[in-house]
Every structure is written in C-alpha cells, then in structure tokens.
PDB file of C-alpha atoms and ligand atoms in Angstrom:
ATOM      1  CA  MET L   1      42.189 -21.817   6.713  1.00  0.00           C
ATOM      2  CA  PRO L   2      44.593 -18.990   7.888  1.00  0.00           C
ATOM      3  CA  ARG L   3      48.744 -20.165   7.414  1.00  0.00           C
ATOM      4  CA  GLU L   4      49.081 -21.547  10.911  1.00  0.00           C
ATOM      5  CA  THR L   5      52.282 -21.119  12.576  1.00  0.00           C
ATOM      6  CA  MET L   6      54.199 -24.383  13.454  1.00  0.00           C
ATOM      7  CA  LYS L   7      53.655 -23.637  17.752  1.00  0.00           C
ATOM      8  CA  ASP L   8      49.656 -23.614  16.449  1.00  0.00           C
ATOM      9  CA  LYS L   9      49.705 -26.834  13.878  1.00  0.00           C
ATOM     10  CA  ARG L  10      51.179 -28.300  17.498  1.00  0.00           C
ATOM     11  CA  GLU L  11      48.224 -27.342  19.358  1.00  0.00           C
ATOM     12  CA  ARG L  12      45.663 -28.332  16.478  1.00  0.00           C
ATOM     13  CA  ALA L  13      47.755 -32.012  16.913  1.00  0.00           C
ATOM     14  CA  LEU L  14      47.579 -32.450  20.381  1.00  0.00           C
ATOM     15  CA  ALA L  15      43.632 -31.448  20.379  1.00  0.00           C
ATOM     16  CA  VAL L  16      43.363 -34.434  17.857  1.00  0.00           C
ATOM     17  CA  ALA L  17      44.906 -36.565  19.514  1.00  0.00           C
ATOM     18  CA  GLU L  18      43.670 -35.578  22.521  1.00  0.00           C
ATOM     19  CA  ARG L  19      39.594 -36.932  20.657  1.00  0.00           C
ATOM     20  CA  MET L  20      41.017 -39.866  19.070  1.00  0.00           C
ATOM     21  CA  ASN L  21      41.812 -41.068  22.635  1.00  0.00           C
ATOM     22  CA  GLU L  22      38.572 -39.858  24.031  1.00  0.00           C
ATOM     23  CA  HIS L  23      36.792 -41.845  20.991  1.00  0.00           C
ATOM     24  CA  TYR L  24      39.136 -44.449  20.992  1.00  0.00           C
ATOM     25  CA  PRO L  25      40.331 -45.465  24.771  1.00  0.00           C
ATOM     26  CA  ALA L  26      41.262 -48.676  23.754  1.00  0.00           C
ATOM     27  CA  ALA L  27      42.358 -49.083  20.305  1.00  0.00           C
ATOM     28  CA  GLU L  28      44.020 -52.722  19.338  1.00  0.00           C
ATOM     29  CA  CYS L  29      45.007 -54.026  16.789  1.00  0.00           C
ATOM     30  CA  ALA L  30      42.504 -55.478  14.677  1.00  0.00           C
ATOM     31  CA  LEU L  31      45.187 -58.997  13.444  1.00  0.00           C
ATOM     32  CA  VAL L  32      45.054 -62.042  15.757  1.00  0.00           C
ATOM     33  CA  TYR L  33      48.427 -63.199  16.842  1.00  0.00           C
ATOM     34  CA  GLY L  34      48.049 -64.879  20.246  1.00  0.00           C
ATOM     35  CA  GLY L  35      50.381 -62.621  21.633  1.00  0.00           C
ATOM     36  CA  ASN L  36      53.292 -64.060  19.754  1.00  0.00           C
ATOM     37  CA  PRO L  37      55.825 -61.648  18.683  1.00  0.00           C
ATOM     38  CA  PHE L  38      55.973 -63.705  15.624  1.00  0.00           C
ATOM     39  CA  ARG L  39      52.823 -64.344  14.378  1.00  0.00           C
ATOM     40  CA  LEU L  40      52.588 -61.063  14.218  1.00  0.00           C
ATOM     41  CA  THR L  41      55.400 -60.185  12.532  1.00  0.00           C
ATOM     42  CA  ILE L  42      54.353 -62.711  10.164  1.00  0.00           C
ATOM     43  CA  ALA L  43      50.653 -61.136   9.826  1.00  0.00           C
ATOM     44  CA  VAL L  44      51.821 -57.430   9.576  1.00  0.00           C
ATOM     45  CA  LEU L  45      53.770 -58.644   6.393  1.00  0.00           C
ATOM     46  CA  LEU L  46      50.884 -60.664   5.367  1.00  0.00           C
ATOM     47  CA  SER L  47      47.915 -57.447   5.380  1.00  0.00           C
ATOM     48  CA  ALA L  48      49.767 -55.139   3.285  1.00  0.00           C
ATOM     49  CA  GLN L  49      47.609 -54.171   0.700  1.00  0.00           C
ATOM     50  CA  THR L  50      45.218 -56.187   1.801  1.00  0.00           C
ATOM     51  CA  THR L  51      42.395 -56.707   5.128  1.00  0.00           C
ATOM     52  CA  ASP L  52      43.272 -57.092   8.704  1.00  0.00           C
ATOM     53  CA  LYS L  53      39.984 -59.383   8.064  1.00  0.00           C
ATOM     54  CA  GLY L  54      41.007 -61.115   4.605  1.00  0.00           C
ATOM     55  CA  VAL L  55      44.679 -61.602   7.201  1.00  0.00           C
ATOM     56  CA  ASN L  56      42.641 -63.307  10.113  1.00  0.00           C
ATOM     57  CA  LYS L  57      40.802 -65.537   7.951  1.00  0.00           C
ATOM     58  CA  VAL L  58      44.403 -67.341   6.849  1.00  0.00           C
ATOM     59  CA  THR L  59      46.678 -67.342   9.577  1.00  0.00           C
ATOM     60  CA  PRO L  60      44.950 -69.946  11.282  1.00  0.00           C
ATOM     61  CA  ALA L  61      45.141 -72.817   8.802  1.00  0.00           C
ATOM     62  CA  LEU L  62      48.675 -71.271   9.274  1.00  0.00           C
ATOM     63  CA  TRP L  63      49.776 -71.806  12.484  1.00  0.00           C
ATOM     64  CA  GLU L  64      48.346 -74.528  12.429  1.00  0.00           C
ATOM     65  CA  ARG L  65      50.030 -75.941   9.447  1.00  0.00           C
ATOM     66  CA  TYR L  66      53.403 -73.949  10.619  1.00  0.00           C
ATOM     67  CA  PRO L  67      53.359 -73.883  14.166  1.00  0.00           C
ATOM     68  CA  THR L  68      56.473 -72.689  14.897  1.00  0.00           C
ATOM     69  CA  PRO L  69      59.397 -70.520  13.474  1.00  0.00           C
ATOM     70  CA  ALA L  70      61.259 -73.595  12.131  1.00  0.00           C
ATOM     71  CA  ASP L  71      58.339 -74.661  10.903  1.00  0.00           C
ATOM     72  CA  LEU L  72      57.570 -72.131   8.669  1.00  0.00           C
ATOM     73  CA  ALA L  73      61.208 -71.971   7.722  1.00  0.00           C
ATOM     74  CA  SER L  74      61.195 -75.071   6.057  1.00  0.00           C
ATOM     75  CA  ALA L  75      57.782 -75.079   4.489  1.00  0.00           C
ATOM     76  CA  ASP L  76      57.280 -75.214   0.666  1.00  0.00           C
ATOM     77  CA  VAL L  77      56.353 -72.007  -0.220  1.00  0.00           C
ATOM     78  CA  ARG L  78      53.972 -73.481  -3.314  1.00  0.00           C
ATOM     79  CA  ASP L  79      51.740 -74.804   0.107  1.00  0.00           C
ATOM     80  CA  VAL L  80      51.818 -71.589   1.719  1.00  0.00           C
ATOM     81  CA  GLU L  81      50.712 -69.851  -1.257  1.00  0.00           C
ATOM     82  CA  ASP L  82      47.771 -72.588  -1.169  1.00  0.00           C
ATOM     83  CA  ILE L  83      46.830 -71.288   2.513  1.00  0.00           C
ATOM     84  CA  ILE L  84      47.021 -67.439   1.791  1.00  0.00           C
ATOM     85  CA  ARG L  85      45.842 -67.073  -1.859  1.00  0.00           C
ATOM     86  CA  THR L  86      42.779 -64.918  -0.977  1.00  0.00           C
ATOM     87  CA  ILE L  87      45.344 -62.549  -0.200  1.00  0.00           C
ATOM     88  CA  GLY L  88      46.718 -60.082  -2.254  1.00  0.00           C
ATOM     89  CA  PHE L  89      50.197 -60.479  -3.241  1.00  0.00           C
ATOM     90  CA  TYR L  90      50.153 -64.242  -1.930  1.00  0.00           C
ATOM     91  CA  HIS L  91      53.016 -65.735  -4.096  1.00  0.00           C
ATOM     92  CA  THR L  92      55.187 -62.380  -2.994  1.00  0.00           C
ATOM     93  CA  LYS L  93      53.920 -62.671   0.768  1.00  0.00           C
ATOM     94  CA  ALA L  94      54.654 -66.581   0.909  1.00  0.00           C
ATOM     95  CA  ALA L  95      57.877 -65.982  -0.233  1.00  0.00           C
ATOM     96  CA  ASN L  96      58.927 -63.606   2.054  1.00  0.00           C
ATOM     97  CA  VAL L  97      56.757 -65.412   5.103  1.00  0.00           C
ATOM     98  CA  ILE L  98      59.341 -68.310   4.156  1.00  0.00           C
ATOM     99  CA  ARG L  99      62.482 -66.005   4.244  1.00  0.00           C
ATOM    100  CA  CYS L 100      61.453 -63.656   6.963  1.00  0.00           C
ATOM    101  CA  ALA L 101      61.062 -66.796   9.002  1.00  0.00           C
ATOM    102  CA  GLN L 102      64.468 -68.882   7.448  1.00  0.00           C
ATOM    103  CA  MET L 103      65.954 -65.537   9.055  1.00  0.00           C
ATOM    104  CA  VAL L 104      64.324 -65.462  12.458  1.00  0.00           C
ATOM    105  CA  VAL L 105      65.732 -68.853  12.636  1.00  0.00           C
ATOM    106  CA  ALA L 106      69.168 -68.338  11.619  1.00  0.00           C
ATOM    107  CA  ASP L 107      70.012 -64.772  12.802  1.00  0.00           C
ATOM    108  CA  TYR L 108      67.921 -64.356  16.352  1.00  0.00           C
ATOM    109  CA  GLY L 109      67.779 -68.117  17.493  1.00  0.00           C
ATOM    110  CA  GLY L 110      63.735 -68.058  16.218  1.00  0.00           C
ATOM    111  CA  GLU L 111      62.713 -64.902  18.626  1.00  0.00           C
ATOM    112  CA  ILE L 112      61.946 -61.269  16.998  1.00  0.00           C
ATOM    113  CA  PRO L 113      64.582 -59.082  17.859  1.00  0.00           C
ATOM    114  CA  ARG L 114      63.399 -55.914  19.571  1.00  0.00           C
ATOM    115  CA  ASP L 115      65.056 -53.791  17.840  1.00  0.00           C
ATOM    116  CA  ILE L 116      63.858 -51.240  14.898  1.00  0.00           C
ATOM    117  CA  ASP L 117      66.420 -51.633  13.051  1.00  0.00           C
ATOM    118  CA  GLU L 118      67.383 -55.513  13.066  1.00  0.00           C
ATOM    119  CA  LEU L 119      63.883 -56.120  12.791  1.00  0.00           C
ATOM    120  CA  GLN L 120      63.835 -53.517   8.897  1.00  0.00           C
ATOM    121  CA  LYS L 121      66.631 -56.014   7.818  1.00  0.00           C
ATOM    122  CA  LEU L 122      63.612 -59.848   7.918  1.00  0.00           C
ATOM    123  CA  PRO L 123      62.569 -59.972   4.439  1.00  0.00           C
ATOM    124  CA  GLY L 124      58.879 -57.932   3.761  1.00  0.00           C
ATOM    125  CA  VAL L 125      59.779 -56.045   7.018  1.00  0.00           C
ATOM    126  CA  GLY L 126      59.573 -52.804   6.234  1.00  0.00           C
ATOM    127  CA  ARG L 127      59.859 -49.495   8.520  1.00  0.00           C
ATOM    128  CA  LYS L 128      56.036 -49.913   8.950  1.00  0.00           C
ATOM    129  CA  THR L 129      55.901 -53.331   9.403  1.00  0.00           C
ATOM    130  CA  ALA L 130      58.904 -52.794  12.642  1.00  0.00           C
ATOM    131  CA  ASN L 131      57.042 -49.694  14.296  1.00  0.00           C
ATOM    132  CA  VAL L 132      54.119 -51.706  14.669  1.00  0.00           C
ATOM    133  CA  VAL L 133      55.816 -54.788  15.868  1.00  0.00           C
ATOM    134  CA  LEU L 134      57.854 -53.492  18.382  1.00  0.00           C
ATOM    135  CA  ASN L 135      54.807 -51.271  19.554  1.00  0.00           C
ATOM    136  CA  GLU L 136      51.950 -54.332  19.405  1.00  0.00           C
ATOM    137  CA  ALA L 137      54.711 -57.163  20.538  1.00  0.00           C
ATOM    138  CA  PHE L 138      56.416 -55.243  23.181  1.00  0.00           C
ATOM    139  CA  GLY L 139      55.321 -52.320  24.543  1.00  0.00           C
ATOM    140  CA  ILE L 140      58.790 -50.520  22.337  1.00  0.00           C
ATOM    141  CA  VAL L 141      57.744 -46.989  20.630  1.00  0.00           C
ATOM    142  CA  GLU L 142      60.227 -46.048  18.567  1.00  0.00           C
ATOM    143  CA  GLY L 143      57.956 -44.517  15.890  1.00  0.00           C
ATOM    144  CA  ILE L 144      54.694 -43.590  14.240  1.00  0.00           C
ATOM    145  CA  ALA L 145      53.446 -46.373  11.425  1.00  0.00           C
ATOM    146  CA  VAL L 146      52.531 -45.121   8.659  1.00  0.00           C
ATOM    147  CA  ASP L 147      49.828 -47.489   6.368  1.00  0.00           C
ATOM    148  CA  THR L 148      47.149 -45.818   3.879  1.00  0.00           C
ATOM    149  CA  HIS L 149      45.448 -44.345   6.636  1.00  0.00           C
ATOM    150  CA  VAL L 150      47.930 -43.093   8.459  1.00  0.00           C
ATOM    151  CA  PHE L 151      49.197 -41.008   5.645  1.00  0.00           C
ATOM    152  CA  ARG L 152      45.534 -40.407   4.248  1.00  0.00           C
ATOM    153  CA  ILE L 153      44.648 -38.304   7.381  1.00  0.00           C
ATOM    154  CA  ALA L 154      47.501 -36.577   8.199  1.00  0.00           C
ATOM    155  CA  HIS L 155      47.359 -34.908   4.999  1.00  0.00           C
ATOM    156  CA  ARG L 156      43.636 -34.306   5.283  1.00  0.00           C
ATOM    157  CA  LEU L 157      44.733 -32.655   8.343  1.00  0.00           C
ATOM    158  CA  LYS L 158      47.468 -30.748   6.562  1.00  0.00           C
ATOM    159  CA  PHE L 159      49.686 -31.894   8.914  1.00  0.00           C
ATOM    160  CA  ALA L 160      52.017 -33.314   6.210  1.00  0.00           C
ATOM    161  CA  GLY L 161      52.140 -31.415   3.436  1.00  0.00           C
ATOM    162  CA  PRO L 162      52.635 -32.174  -0.269  1.00  0.00           C
ATOM    163  CA  SER L 163      56.215 -32.347  -0.080  1.00  0.00           C
ATOM    164  CA  ALA L 164      55.492 -35.625   2.282  1.00  0.00           C
ATOM    165  CA  ASP L 165      54.691 -37.275  -0.591  1.00  0.00           C
ATOM    166  CA  THR L 166      56.154 -40.519   1.054  1.00  0.00           C
ATOM    167  CA  PRO L 167      55.247 -42.854   4.454  1.00  0.00           C
ATOM    168  CA  ALA L 168      58.879 -42.168   5.910  1.00  0.00           C
ATOM    169  CA  LYS L 169      59.175 -38.680   5.274  1.00  0.00           C
ATOM    170  CA  THR L 170      55.189 -37.870   6.494  1.00  0.00           C
ATOM    171  CA  GLU L 171      56.115 -40.533  10.427  1.00  0.00           C
ATOM    172  CA  ASP L 172      58.922 -38.079  10.008  1.00  0.00           C
ATOM    173  CA  VAL L 173      56.343 -34.317  10.224  1.00  0.00           C
ATOM    174  CA  LEU L 174      54.409 -36.299  12.798  1.00  0.00           C
ATOM    175  CA  LEU L 175      57.039 -36.967  14.693  1.00  0.00           C
ATOM    176  CA  LYS L 176      58.846 -33.677  14.710  1.00  0.00           C
ATOM    177  CA  LEU L 177      54.952 -32.494  15.317  1.00  0.00           C
ATOM    178  CA  TYR L 178      53.973 -35.149  18.182  1.00  0.00           C
ATOM    179  CA  PRO L 179      56.188 -35.861  21.293  1.00  0.00           C
ATOM    180  CA  ARG L 180      57.413 -38.567  21.453  1.00  0.00           C
ATOM    181  CA  SER L 181      54.652 -39.641  24.647  1.00  0.00           C
ATOM    182  CA  TRP L 182      51.565 -39.449  22.412  1.00  0.00           C
ATOM    183  CA  TRP L 183      53.302 -42.200  19.303  1.00  0.00           C
ATOM    184  CA  GLY L 184      51.814 -44.928  20.509  1.00  0.00           C
ATOM    185  CA  PRO L 185      48.630 -44.885  20.290  1.00  0.00           C
ATOM    186  CA  ILE L 186      48.040 -42.791  16.575  1.00  0.00           C
ATOM    187  CA  ASN L 187      48.678 -45.946  14.125  1.00  0.00           C
ATOM    188  CA  HIS L 188      45.501 -47.899  16.031  1.00  0.00           C
ATOM    189  CA  GLN L 189      43.278 -45.181  16.502  1.00  0.00           C
ATOM    190  CA  TRP L 190      43.810 -43.502  13.096  1.00  0.00           C
ATOM    191  CA  VAL L 191      43.429 -46.479  11.729  1.00  0.00           C
ATOM    192  CA  LEU L 192      40.314 -47.237  13.089  1.00  0.00           C
ATOM    193  CA  PHE L 193      39.235 -44.195  12.030  1.00  0.00           C
ATOM    194  CA  GLY L 194      40.084 -44.121   8.894  1.00  0.00           C
ATOM    195  CA  ARG L 195      38.506 -47.941   8.569  1.00  0.00           C
ATOM    196  CA  GLU L 196      34.991 -45.800   9.786  1.00  0.00           C
ATOM    197  CA  THR L 197      34.855 -41.602   8.777  1.00  0.00           C
ATOM    198  CA  CYS L 198      38.142 -40.412   7.389  1.00  0.00           C
ATOM    199  CA  ILE L 199      37.207 -42.737   4.548  1.00  0.00           C
ATOM    200  CA  ALA L 200      39.649 -42.883   1.230  1.00  0.00           C
ATOM    201  CA  ARG L 201      36.686 -42.506  -1.266  1.00  0.00           C
ATOM    202  CA  HIS L 202      33.896 -40.117   0.994  1.00  0.00           C
ATOM    203  CA  PRO L 203      35.196 -39.224   4.280  1.00  0.00           C
ATOM    204  CA  LYS L 204      32.059 -38.951   6.820  1.00  0.00           C
ATOM    205  CA  CYS L 205      33.403 -34.912   7.489  1.00  0.00           C
ATOM    206  CA  GLU L 206      29.234 -34.835   8.242  1.00  0.00           C
ATOM    207  CA  THR L 207      29.762 -36.757  10.900  1.00  0.00           C
ATOM    208  CA  CYS L 208      33.566 -36.479  12.200  1.00  0.00           C
ATOM    209  CA  PHE L 209      33.912 -35.525  15.480  1.00  0.00           C
ATOM    210  CA  ILE L 210      37.025 -33.238  14.401  1.00  0.00           C
ATOM    211  CA  CYS L 211      35.725 -31.696  11.268  1.00  0.00           C
ATOM    212  CA  ASP L 212      36.174 -28.243  13.215  1.00  0.00           C
ATOM    213  CA  LEU L 213      39.680 -28.864  14.666  1.00  0.00           C
ATOM    214  CA  CYS L 214      40.793 -30.770  10.002  1.00  0.00           C
ATOM    215  CA  PRO L 215      41.005 -27.679   7.188  1.00  0.00           C
ATOM    216  CA  SER L 216      39.878 -30.044   5.177  1.00  0.00           C
ATOM    217  CA  CYS L 217      36.215 -30.676   6.261  1.00  0.00           C
ATOM    218  CA  GLY L 218      33.271 -30.605   3.774  1.00  0.00           C
ATOM    219  CA  LYS L 219      36.360 -29.912   1.165  1.00  0.00           C
ATOM    220  CA  VAL L 220      37.511 -33.147   0.571  1.00  0.00           C
TER     221      VAL L 220
HETATM  222  S1  SF4 I 301      36.353 -33.733   8.765  1.00  0.00           S
HETATM  223 FE1  SF4 I 301      36.626 -34.749   6.890  1.00  0.00          FE
HETATM  224  S2  SF4 I 301      38.341 -35.278   5.976  1.00  0.00           S
HETATM  225 FE2  SF4 I 301      38.518 -33.830   7.974  1.00  0.00          FE
HETATM  226  S3  SF4 I 301      39.225 -35.846   9.058  1.00  0.00           S
HETATM  227 FE3  SF4 I 301      37.039 -35.853   9.508  1.00  0.00          FE
HETATM  228  S4  SF4 I 301      36.223 -36.194   7.787  1.00  0.00           S
HETATM  229 FE4  SF4 I 301      38.371 -36.813   6.987  1.00  0.00          FE
END
C-alpha cells in the first residue's frame, strides 16, 4: 500500500467501522452480569488473561456466595480462590476483587463510580476495564477499551504503527482516528471480529469482510 495520508486513513477507518456495523449490528458484552455494574466490574477484572466463557462459569457461584459488595468485601481470600481457581491468575484476582469490593463499600457507598478516573482507583481496574464498565453499564463513552483483540487488529489494519506499542498509546491513536460518536461499539465489535476472523495465530484473511481495507490481508 502506498503511503497513506491521515485523511485517507480516516476514510478507511470509517469504512471499516461501517462494515463492522453491518456485520455486528448488536455486538454485546459476552460477560454475564445481570445488569449490575458492580458484578460487571468484578467480571471484567476476572477476565484479564482468560476467556469470558471461563469467567461466566465461575461468577454464578461467586454471586451466590457473595450477593452484595459488602458480602464480597468481608470474604476470606481462600474461599474466593476456591470459587475462581479455574481461571488464570486466580490468586491475585481473588485478592483484587476483595480489595475492590472493600473500596467500593468504603469510598463509594457500595456503588460503582461513573467516572473514569474514580474507577481507575479501584484495585485491579485499569483504563481498559474502566472504559468497558462505563460504556457497558452506564452508556458513558470516554474512550475505547483496548484489549488484546483491539490492539492486534489496530496494528494489522495499520491504524496504529510500531510506536503505539502499549494499549494506552493504541487507544490514543484510535481516539484521534475516529470521531467520538463512533467510539462506542468498537470494542465489542472488534473483540467478536478478533475471535471469529482476525484470530491471533491464523487470521482468516481469505474470508475476511474487510480484506480490501486491510494492508495486512494475506500477509500475516
Ligand atoms: S484481512 Fe486478515 S489481517 Fe486484515 S483484518 Fe482481515 S483477518 Fe485481519
């Protein structure tokens, strides 16, 4: 592909978004949380480095044992570990979810704050988790959650270059590329696309619906 101007790149980015809207008109969060922002926060926190499916298998038992933030705040870490031990990094995550619940109870009256900076004060909650929670639970769009799928796809599409070597830098690039009104669905759509088509090891370029818009088509 010849060197692309910023204007061309923006047009290509919008074309990608339009195709995503056609293919994933109702992309949703795969985590089951019953519309409860606290449970969503804990589920997203548990989902780091593991699958949403794996998280959905352990959270029903977690909520049954600890129905409220106050219940989880006073949990014994070994009991939480026992419930979530099938997921990656369960030891650290058990400690984090209890500390997170404790802070939600102590500092936020048992409610998840609707503010990206306040959310990031919760143990285990980084910008990605904060973006997902705000967007999914409250419909507030402050950024684009960059997880492993969004990071990979942004780079394969050459929206992000080699210098955007962290999720935060990649988010910055995407926020500049897309108008704010387009940010909302990007994470859910790209996660689905990353699982189904632009897979980490073997992307299915031959059947990809944005192959004509992708400089990496067939080259990865
Ligand atoms: S063409 Fe290939 S590398 Fe490009 S987005 Fe599609 S699957 Fe990913």
